[in-house]
């Protein structure tokens, strides 16, 4: 019982820290852009539900810390975030009502949150690369499963994987991700065999398996075991790290967009998205596994855990930024659509249409949250198996 309570505390703490940092930066993006244009801010809230703590600043903005650590929001005066907000105009905070901003300014405010997330990811990846560099590894095929996709494609033991879909393989992650996220899609693979280049085409197959953290996920697999041969470690100065960090953020955006497209087209289940439960469970598992490595000193484990948490924050930041750009009425992307309509036509959408769209968007978001959360719970192994 004590162990279960301890894991629950770790779960909530991990969720609050990782999601809290990313959401805070996202909302600060909205807040800063709105204040730049002179908009009045009714509240800046971290979490949902009732307040744990709250204060009102000299501009009349309520700064709130709420009980449910599943996100946050900035509420501008007169902004229609939900169906009940349409036509409402709070009194008290200093500044202009949100609708007094022109449509292009409101578009900037809506986009500022996701942009802040992408900038955070760049800074975090830059810090990781500057402090730790990056490993360059040769990925060598050690065995090939009989009758698996790799065997059918012509892979052989001893092949050195050079590139997938034209992208050079510099480490095991570069090798695994395209395969795990590319089930049922042919992948062009370049290998080196006995010193000569060989071109292969392999189609990963879906298989529910351990993702390396003890979670069970449907991932693409080709039926090989591989080893890693350390080649060199690349180090970076501050400018080089910034360039590489920006590139890594771009690669993460590309990978995430591709995954979203695969879900929309039915190639991947919506439940493969990770929500708050999935993020917290991954964080919890990382803490447990890192701190369980007794052969390494406590200080090195703490340092390793810190950089792993930084990387997780960067990945989650990209995910949240992209998710909020979806054209769902209640998300930032949906608000951009509303404001673009006004910018092009010269008039706002009728209030009834806004209310209806926001209501539909709200229920779609709730439905998506339920599907994603159920998928996260299945991945944790709580149902049927015991998670680590």
PDB file of N, CA and C in Angstrom, residues 91-171:
ATOM      1  N   UNK A  91     -15.664  43.201 -16.383  1.00  0.00           N
ATOM      2  CA  UNK A  91     -15.266  44.559 -16.027  1.00  0.00           C
ATOM      3  C   UNK A  91     -14.192  44.514 -14.939  1.00  0.00           C
ATOM      4  N   UNK A  92     -13.280  45.476 -14.975  1.00  0.00           N
ATOM      5  CA  UNK A  92     -12.299  45.590 -13.902  1.00  0.00           C
ATOM      6  C   UNK A  92     -10.862  45.622 -14.367  1.00  0.00           C
ATOM      7  N   UNK A  93     -10.365  44.601 -15.104  1.00  0.00           N
ATOM      8  CA  UNK A  93      -8.959  44.597 -15.521  1.00  0.00           C
ATOM      9  C   UNK A  93      -8.622  45.773 -16.432  1.00  0.00           C
ATOM     10  N   UNK A  94      -7.385  46.228 -16.343  1.00  0.00           N
ATOM     11  CA  UNK A  94      -6.910  47.359 -17.131  1.00  0.00           C
ATOM     12  C   UNK A  94      -6.571  46.925 -18.545  1.00  0.00           C
ATOM     13  N   UNK A  95      -7.015  47.699 -19.532  1.00  0.00           N
ATOM     14  CA  UNK A  95      -6.682  47.404 -20.919  1.00  0.00           C
ATOM     15  C   UNK A  95      -7.921  47.339 -21.786  1.00  0.00           C
ATOM     16  N   UNK A  96      -7.704  46.973 -23.064  1.00  0.00           N
ATOM     17  CA  UNK A  96      -8.799  46.920 -24.032  1.00  0.00           C
ATOM     18  C   UNK A  96      -9.481  45.551 -23.999  1.00  0.00           C
ATOM     19  N   UNK A  97     -10.793  45.502 -24.214  1.00  0.00           N
ATOM     20  CA  UNK A  97     -11.446  44.208 -24.414  1.00  0.00           C
ATOM     21  C   UNK A  97     -10.801  43.481 -25.595  1.00  0.00           C
ATOM     22  N   UNK A  98     -10.777  42.181 -25.523  1.00  0.00           N
ATOM     23  CA  UNK A  98     -10.085  41.380 -26.533  1.00  0.00           C
ATOM     24  C   UNK A  98     -10.603  41.659 -27.940  1.00  0.00           C
ATOM     25  N   UNK A  99     -11.896  41.834 -28.084  1.00  0.00           N
ATOM     26  CA  UNK A  99     -12.468  42.052 -29.408  1.00  0.00           C
ATOM     27  C   UNK A  99     -12.177  43.436 -29.972  1.00  0.00           C
ATOM     28  N   UNK A 100     -11.593  44.333 -29.151  1.00  0.00           N
ATOM     29  CA  UNK A 100     -11.159  45.627 -29.669  1.00  0.00           C
ATOM     30  C   UNK A 100      -9.840  45.512 -30.425  1.00  0.00           C
ATOM     31  N   UNK A 101      -9.123  44.411 -30.243  1.00  0.00           N
ATOM     32  CA  UNK A 101      -7.938  44.161 -31.065  1.00  0.00           C
ATOM     33  C   UNK A 101      -8.409  43.830 -32.472  1.00  0.00           C
ATOM     34  N   UNK A 102      -7.621  44.216 -33.477  1.00  0.00           N
ATOM     35  CA  UNK A 102      -8.030  43.855 -34.829  1.00  0.00           C
ATOM     36  C   UNK A 102      -7.791  42.363 -35.062  1.00  0.00           C
ATOM     37  N   UNK A 103      -8.421  41.781 -36.089  1.00  0.00           N
ATOM     38  CA  UNK A 103      -8.320  40.325 -36.282  1.00  0.00           C
ATOM     39  C   UNK A 103      -6.890  39.816 -36.397  1.00  0.00           C
ATOM     40  N   UNK A 104      -6.014  40.581 -37.043  1.00  0.00           N
ATOM     41  CA  UNK A 104      -4.629  40.134 -37.212  1.00  0.00           C
ATOM     42  C   UNK A 104      -3.895  40.113 -35.880  1.00  0.00           C
ATOM     43  N   UNK A 105      -4.201  41.060 -35.021  1.00  0.00           N
ATOM     44  CA  UNK A 105      -3.592  41.046 -33.688  1.00  0.00           C
ATOM     45  C   UNK A 105      -4.078  39.841 -32.891  1.00  0.00           C
ATOM     46  N   UNK A 106      -5.371  39.516 -33.016  1.00  0.00           N
ATOM     47  CA  UNK A 106      -5.893  38.343 -32.306  1.00  0.00           C
ATOM     48  C   UNK A 106      -5.306  37.045 -32.861  1.00  0.00           C
ATOM     49  N   UNK A 107      -5.030  37.014 -34.159  1.00  0.00           N
ATOM     50  CA  UNK A 107      -4.369  35.843 -34.742  1.00  0.00           C
ATOM     51  C   UNK A 107      -2.981  35.674 -34.126  1.00  0.00           C
ATOM     52  N   UNK A 108      -2.253  36.786 -34.000  1.00  0.00           N
ATOM     53  CA  UNK A 108      -0.926  36.726 -33.381  1.00  0.00           C
ATOM     54  C   UNK A 108      -1.022  36.207 -31.948  1.00  0.00           C
ATOM     55  N   UNK A 109      -1.999  36.699 -31.189  1.00  0.00           N
ATOM     56  CA  UNK A 109      -2.175  36.252 -29.804  1.00  0.00           C
ATOM     57  C   UNK A 109      -2.473  34.754 -29.760  1.00  0.00           C
ATOM     58  N   UNK A 110      -3.324  34.283 -30.670  1.00  0.00           N
ATOM     59  CA  UNK A 110      -3.679  32.858 -30.703  1.00  0.00           C
ATOM     60  C   UNK A 110      -2.479  31.986 -31.051  1.00  0.00           C
ATOM     61  N   UNK A 111      -1.636  32.476 -31.966  1.00  0.00           N
ATOM     62  CA  UNK A 111      -0.470  31.696 -32.393  1.00  0.00           C
ATOM     63  C   UNK A 111       0.694  31.789 -31.412  1.00  0.00           C
ATOM     64  N   UNK A 112       0.663  32.802 -30.535  1.00  0.00           N
ATOM     65  CA  UNK A 112       1.798  33.042 -29.646  1.00  0.00           C
ATOM     66  C   UNK A 112       2.038  31.884 -28.679  1.00  0.00           C
ATOM     67  N   UNK A 113       0.965  31.184 -28.251  1.00  0.00           N
ATOM     68  CA  UNK A 113       1.140  30.049 -27.344  1.00  0.00           C
ATOM     69  C   UNK A 113       1.907  28.915 -27.989  1.00  0.00           C
ATOM     70  N   UNK A 114       1.444  28.393 -29.157  1.00  0.00           N
ATOM     71  CA  UNK A 114       2.208  27.354 -29.839  1.00  0.00           C
ATOM     72  C   UNK A 114       3.623  27.784 -30.205  1.00  0.00           C
ATOM     73  N   UNK A 115       3.794  29.037 -30.654  1.00  0.00           N
ATOM     74  CA  UNK A 115       5.143  29.510 -30.997  1.00  0.00           C
ATOM     75  C   UNK A 115       6.039  29.483 -29.770  1.00  0.00           C
ATOM     76  N   UNK A 116       5.493  29.877 -28.611  1.00  0.00           N
ATOM     77  CA  UNK A 116       6.271  29.828 -27.367  1.00  0.00           C
ATOM     78  C   UNK A 116       6.695  28.393 -27.067  1.00  0.00           C
ATOM     79  N   UNK A 117       5.817  27.422 -27.342  1.00  0.00           N
ATOM     80  CA  UNK A 117       6.168  26.016 -27.134  1.00  0.00           C
ATOM     81  C   UNK A 117       7.320  25.586 -28.028  1.00  0.00           C
ATOM     82  N   UNK A 118       7.302  26.003 -29.293  1.00  0.00           N
ATOM     83  CA  UNK A 118       8.369  25.627 -30.211  1.00  0.00           C
ATOM     84  C   UNK A 118       9.692  26.284 -29.805  1.00  0.00           C
ATOM     85  N   UNK A 119       9.619  27.544 -29.358  1.00  0.00           N
ATOM     86  CA  UNK A 119      10.828  28.224 -28.894  1.00  0.00           C
ATOM     87  C   UNK A 119      11.385  27.548 -27.639  1.00  0.00           C
ATOM     88  N   UNK A 120      10.497  27.119 -26.748  1.00  0.00           N
ATOM     89  CA  UNK A 120      10.946  26.396 -25.551  1.00  0.00           C
ATOM     90  C   UNK A 120      11.667  25.117 -25.950  1.00  0.00           C
ATOM     91  N   UNK A 121      11.097  24.371 -26.915  1.00  0.00           N
ATOM     92  CA  UNK A 121      11.727  23.137 -27.368  1.00  0.00           C
ATOM     93  C   UNK A 121      13.124  23.414 -27.934  1.00  0.00           C
ATOM     94  N   UNK A 122      13.247  24.478 -28.729  1.00  0.00           N
ATOM     95  CA  UNK A 122      14.554  24.837 -29.289  1.00  0.00           C
ATOM     96  C   UNK A 122      15.561  25.109 -28.180  1.00  0.00           C
ATOM     97  N   UNK A 123      15.153  25.888 -27.174  1.00  0.00           N
ATOM     98  CA  UNK A 123      16.053  26.225 -26.068  1.00  0.00           C
ATOM     99  C   UNK A 123      16.452  24.985 -25.267  1.00  0.00           C
ATOM    100  N   UNK A 124      15.489  24.091 -25.029  1.00  0.00           N
ATOM    101  CA  UNK A 124      15.785  22.891 -24.252  1.00  0.00           C
ATOM    102  C   UNK A 124      16.696  21.935 -25.023  1.00  0.00           C
ATOM    103  N   UNK A 125      16.407  21.717 -26.307  1.00  0.00           N
ATOM    104  CA  UNK A 125      17.280  20.864 -27.115  1.00  0.00           C
ATOM    105  C   UNK A 125      18.671  21.478 -27.233  1.00  0.00           C
ATOM    106  N   UNK A 126      18.724  22.811 -27.350  1.00  0.00           N
ATOM    107  CA  UNK A 126      20.017  23.497 -27.414  1.00  0.00           C
ATOM    108  C   UNK A 126      20.817  23.266 -26.133  1.00  0.00           C
ATOM    109  N   UNK A 127      20.149  23.380 -24.988  1.00  0.00           N
ATOM    110  CA  UNK A 127      20.823  23.165 -23.699  1.00  0.00           C
ATOM    111  C   UNK A 127      21.349  21.733 -23.590  1.00  0.00           C
ATOM    112  N   UNK A 128      20.549  20.758 -24.035  1.00  0.00           N
ATOM    113  CA  UNK A 128      20.966  19.354 -23.982  1.00  0.00           C
ATOM    114  C   UNK A 128      22.218  19.138 -24.829  1.00  0.00           C
ATOM    115  N   UNK A 129      22.200  19.642 -26.046  1.00  0.00           N
ATOM    116  CA  UNK A 129      23.315  19.420 -26.968  1.00  0.00           C
ATOM    117  C   UNK A 129      24.564  20.178 -26.533  1.00  0.00           C
ATOM    118  N   UNK A 130      24.382  21.380 -26.012  1.00  0.00           N
ATOM    119  CA  UNK A 130      25.526  22.174 -25.557  1.00  0.00           C
ATOM    120  C   UNK A 130      26.195  21.497 -24.357  1.00  0.00           C
ATOM    121  N   UNK A 131      25.386  20.995 -23.448  1.00  0.00           N
ATOM    122  CA  UNK A 131      25.930  20.396 -22.224  1.00  0.00           C
ATOM    123  C   UNK A 131      26.457  18.974 -22.443  1.00  0.00           C
ATOM    124  N   UNK A 132      25.794  18.206 -23.317  1.00  0.00           N
ATOM    125  CA  UNK A 132      26.110  16.774 -23.422  1.00  0.00           C
ATOM    126  C   UNK A 132      26.615  16.333 -24.785  1.00  0.00           C
ATOM    127  N   UNK A 133      26.471  17.172 -25.800  1.00  0.00           N
ATOM    128  CA  UNK A 133      26.823  16.741 -27.139  1.00  0.00           C
ATOM    129  C   UNK A 133      25.828  15.692 -27.625  1.00  0.00           C
ATOM    130  N   UNK A 134      26.185  14.996 -28.682  1.00  0.00           N
ATOM    131  CA  UNK A 134      25.324  13.926 -29.210  1.00  0.00           C
ATOM    132  C   UNK A 134      26.198  12.765 -29.662  1.00  0.00           C
ATOM    133  N   UNK A 135      25.698  11.568 -29.423  1.00  0.00           N
ATOM    134  CA  UNK A 135      26.450  10.362 -29.777  1.00  0.00           C
ATOM    135  C   UNK A 135      26.220  10.013 -31.242  1.00  0.00           C
ATOM    136  N   UNK A 136      27.277   9.635 -31.912  1.00  0.00           N
ATOM    137  CA  UNK A 136      27.181   9.104 -33.273  1.00  0.00           C
ATOM    138  C   UNK A 136      27.491   7.622 -33.196  1.00  0.00           C
ATOM    139  N   UNK A 137      26.524   6.799 -33.599  1.00  0.00           N
ATOM    140  CA  UNK A 137      26.656   5.350 -33.473  1.00  0.00           C
ATOM    141  C   UNK A 137      26.416   4.674 -34.822  1.00  0.00           C
ATOM    142  N   UNK A 138      27.040   3.535 -35.003  1.00  0.00           N
ATOM    143  CA  UNK A 138      26.763   2.686 -36.151  1.00  0.00           C
ATOM    144  C   UNK A 138      25.789   1.602 -35.699  1.00  0.00           C
ATOM    145  N   UNK A 139      24.663   1.503 -36.397  1.00  0.00           N
ATOM    146  CA  UNK A 139      23.644   0.517 -36.054  1.00  0.00           C
ATOM    147  C   UNK A 139      23.879  -0.736 -36.904  1.00  0.00           C
ATOM    148  N   UNK A 140      24.152  -1.854 -36.224  1.00  0.00           N
ATOM    149  CA  UNK A 140      24.492  -3.103 -36.908  1.00  0.00           C
ATOM    150  C   UNK A 140      23.404  -4.147 -36.655  1.00  0.00           C
ATOM    151  N   UNK A 141      22.924  -4.785 -37.708  1.00  0.00           N
ATOM    152  CA  UNK A 141      21.919  -5.833 -37.585  1.00  0.00           C
ATOM    153  C   UNK A 141      22.594  -7.098 -37.048  1.00  0.00           C
ATOM    154  N   UNK A 142      22.134  -7.579 -35.895  1.00  0.00           N
ATOM    155  CA  UNK A 142      22.747  -8.742 -35.250  1.00  0.00           C
ATOM    156  C   UNK A 142      22.001 -10.033 -35.560  1.00  0.00           C
ATOM    157  N   UNK A 143      20.686  -9.941 -35.791  1.00  0.00           N
ATOM    158  CA  UNK A 143      19.929 -11.125 -36.172  1.00  0.00           C
ATOM    159  C   UNK A 143      18.664 -10.691 -36.896  1.00  0.00           C
ATOM    160  N   UNK A 144      18.160 -11.591 -37.743  1.00  0.00           N
ATOM    161  CA  UNK A 144      16.970 -11.312 -38.547  1.00  0.00           C
ATOM    162  C   UNK A 144      15.973 -12.443 -38.318  1.00  0.00           C
ATOM    163  N   UNK A 145      14.748 -12.088 -37.883  1.00  0.00           N
ATOM    164  CA  UNK A 145      13.725 -13.091 -37.625  1.00  0.00           C
ATOM    165  C   UNK A 145      13.273 -13.748 -38.922  1.00  0.00           C
ATOM    166  N   UNK A 146      13.147 -15.062 -38.894  1.00  0.00           N
ATOM    167  CA  UNK A 146      12.684 -15.806 -40.064  1.00  0.00           C
ATOM    168  C   UNK A 146      11.231 -15.403 -40.381  1.00  0.00           C
ATOM    169  N   UNK A 147      10.948 -15.162 -41.634  1.00  0.00           N
ATOM    170  CA  UNK A 147       9.599 -14.823 -42.115  1.00  0.00           C
ATOM    171  C   UNK A 147       9.119 -13.445 -41.649  1.00  0.00           C
ATOM    172  N   UNK A 148      10.002 -12.632 -41.062  1.00  0.00           N
ATOM    173  CA  UNK A 148       9.622 -11.281 -40.680  1.00  0.00           C
ATOM    174  C   UNK A 148       9.789 -10.317 -41.848  1.00  0.00           C
ATOM    175  N   UNK A 149       9.320  -9.081 -41.718  1.00  0.00           N
ATOM    176  CA  UNK A 149       9.453  -8.097 -42.796  1.00  0.00           C
ATOM    177  C   UNK A 149      10.895  -7.873 -43.234  1.00  0.00           C
ATOM    178  N   UNK A 150      11.841  -7.865 -42.268  1.00  0.00           N
ATOM    179  CA  UNK A 150      13.239  -7.630 -42.621  1.00  0.00           C
ATOM    180  C   UNK A 150      13.797  -8.773 -43.462  1.00  0.00           C
ATOM    181  N   UNK A 151      13.452 -10.010 -43.086  1.00  0.00           N
ATOM    182  CA  UNK A 151      13.920 -11.156 -43.864  1.00  0.00           C
ATOM    183  C   UNK A 151      13.353 -11.109 -45.280  1.00  0.00           C
ATOM    184  N   UNK A 152      12.082 -10.764 -45.388  1.00  0.00           N
ATOM    185  CA  UNK A 152      11.448 -10.662 -46.701  1.00  0.00           C
ATOM    186  C   UNK A 152      12.088  -9.568 -47.545  1.00  0.00           C
ATOM    187  N   UNK A 153      12.526  -8.475 -46.881  1.00  0.00           N
ATOM    188  CA  UNK A 153      13.139  -7.359 -47.604  1.00  0.00           C
ATOM    189  C   UNK A 153      14.578  -7.646 -47.999  1.00  0.00           C
ATOM    190  N   UNK A 154      15.196  -8.677 -47.387  1.00  0.00           N
ATOM    191  CA  UNK A 154      16.564  -9.020 -47.759  1.00  0.00           C
ATOM    192  C   UNK A 154      17.628  -8.567 -46.787  1.00  0.00           C
ATOM    193  N   UNK A 155      17.250  -8.179 -45.559  1.00  0.00           N
ATOM    194  CA  UNK A 155      18.252  -7.832 -44.540  1.00  0.00           C
ATOM    195  C   UNK A 155      19.078  -9.068 -44.189  1.00  0.00           C
ATOM    196  N   UNK A 156      20.341  -8.834 -43.864  1.00  0.00           N
ATOM    197  CA  UNK A 156      21.221  -9.918 -43.447  1.00  0.00           C
ATOM    198  C   UNK A 156      21.980  -9.520 -42.189  1.00  0.00           C
ATOM    199  N   UNK A 157      22.354 -10.531 -41.395  1.00  0.00           N
ATOM    200  CA  UNK A 157      23.161 -10.291 -40.205  1.00  0.00           C
ATOM    201  C   UNK A 157      24.471  -9.614 -40.614  1.00  0.00           C
ATOM    202  N   UNK A 158      24.846  -8.581 -39.890  1.00  0.00           N
ATOM    203  CA  UNK A 158      26.067  -7.845 -40.192  1.00  0.00           C
ATOM    204  C   UNK A 158      25.849  -6.594 -41.005  1.00  0.00           C
ATOM    205  N   UNK A 159      24.623  -6.407 -41.536  1.00  0.00           N
ATOM    206  CA  UNK A 159      24.334  -5.171 -42.278  1.00  0.00           C
ATOM    207  C   UNK A 159      24.475  -3.962 -41.353  1.00  0.00           C
ATOM    208  N   UNK A 160      25.073  -2.910 -41.869  1.00  0.00           N
ATOM    209  CA  UNK A 160      25.171  -1.636 -41.143  1.00  0.00           C
ATOM    210  C   UNK A 160      24.151  -0.677 -41.764  1.00  0.00           C
ATOM    211  N   UNK A 161      23.203  -0.199 -40.960  1.00  0.00           N
ATOM    212  CA  UNK A 161      22.145   0.674 -41.483  1.00  0.00           C
ATOM    213  C   UNK A 161      22.705   2.077 -41.678  1.00  0.00           C
ATOM    214  N   UNK A 162      22.612   2.558 -42.902  1.00  0.00           N
ATOM    215  CA  UNK A 162      23.204   3.853 -43.262  1.00  0.00           C
ATOM    216  C   UNK A 162      22.155   4.962 -43.297  1.00  0.00           C
ATOM    217  N   UNK A 163      20.978   4.665 -43.868  1.00  0.00           N
ATOM    218  CA  UNK A 163      19.948   5.707 -44.014  1.00  0.00           C
ATOM    219  C   UNK A 163      18.575   5.057 -44.137  1.00  0.00           C
ATOM    220  N   UNK A 164      17.545   5.784 -43.682  1.00  0.00           N
ATOM    221  CA  UNK A 164      16.143   5.391 -43.879  1.00  0.00           C
ATOM    222  C   UNK A 164      15.414   6.568 -44.509  1.00  0.00           C
ATOM    223  N   UNK A 165      14.756   6.313 -45.629  1.00  0.00           N
ATOM    224  CA  UNK A 165      14.037   7.365 -46.368  1.00  0.00           C
ATOM    225  C   UNK A 165      14.951   8.557 -46.647  1.00  0.00           C
ATOM    226  N   UNK A 166      16.208   8.268 -46.962  1.00  0.00           N
ATOM    227  CA  UNK A 166      17.159   9.307 -47.329  1.00  0.00           C
ATOM    228  C   UNK A 166      17.794  10.043 -46.167  1.00  0.00           C
ATOM    229  N   UNK A 167      17.359   9.760 -44.928  1.00  0.00           N
ATOM    230  CA  UNK A 167      17.929  10.437 -43.766  1.00  0.00           C
ATOM    231  C   UNK A 167      19.022   9.580 -43.142  1.00  0.00           C
ATOM    232  N   UNK A 168      20.200  10.157 -42.982  1.00  0.00           N
ATOM    233  CA  UNK A 168      21.336   9.421 -42.432  1.00  0.00           C
ATOM    234  C   UNK A 168      21.055   8.942 -41.015  1.00  0.00           C
ATOM    235  N   UNK A 169      21.478   7.722 -40.708  1.00  0.00           N
ATOM    236  CA  UNK A 169      21.307   7.142 -39.379  1.00  0.00           C
ATOM    237  C   UNK A 169      22.554   7.445 -38.560  1.00  0.00           C
ATOM    238  N   UNK A 170      22.364   8.255 -37.521  1.00  0.00           N
ATOM    239  CA  UNK A 170      23.495   8.634 -36.677  1.00  0.00           C
ATOM    240  C   UNK A 170      23.463   7.969 -35.319  1.00  0.00           C
ATOM    241  N   UNK A 171      22.316   7.366 -34.965  1.00  0.00           N
ATOM    242  CA  UNK A 171      22.206   6.670 -33.686  1.00  0.00           C
ATOM    243  C   UNK A 171      21.011   5.726 -33.742  1.00  0.00           C
TER     244      UNK A 171
END
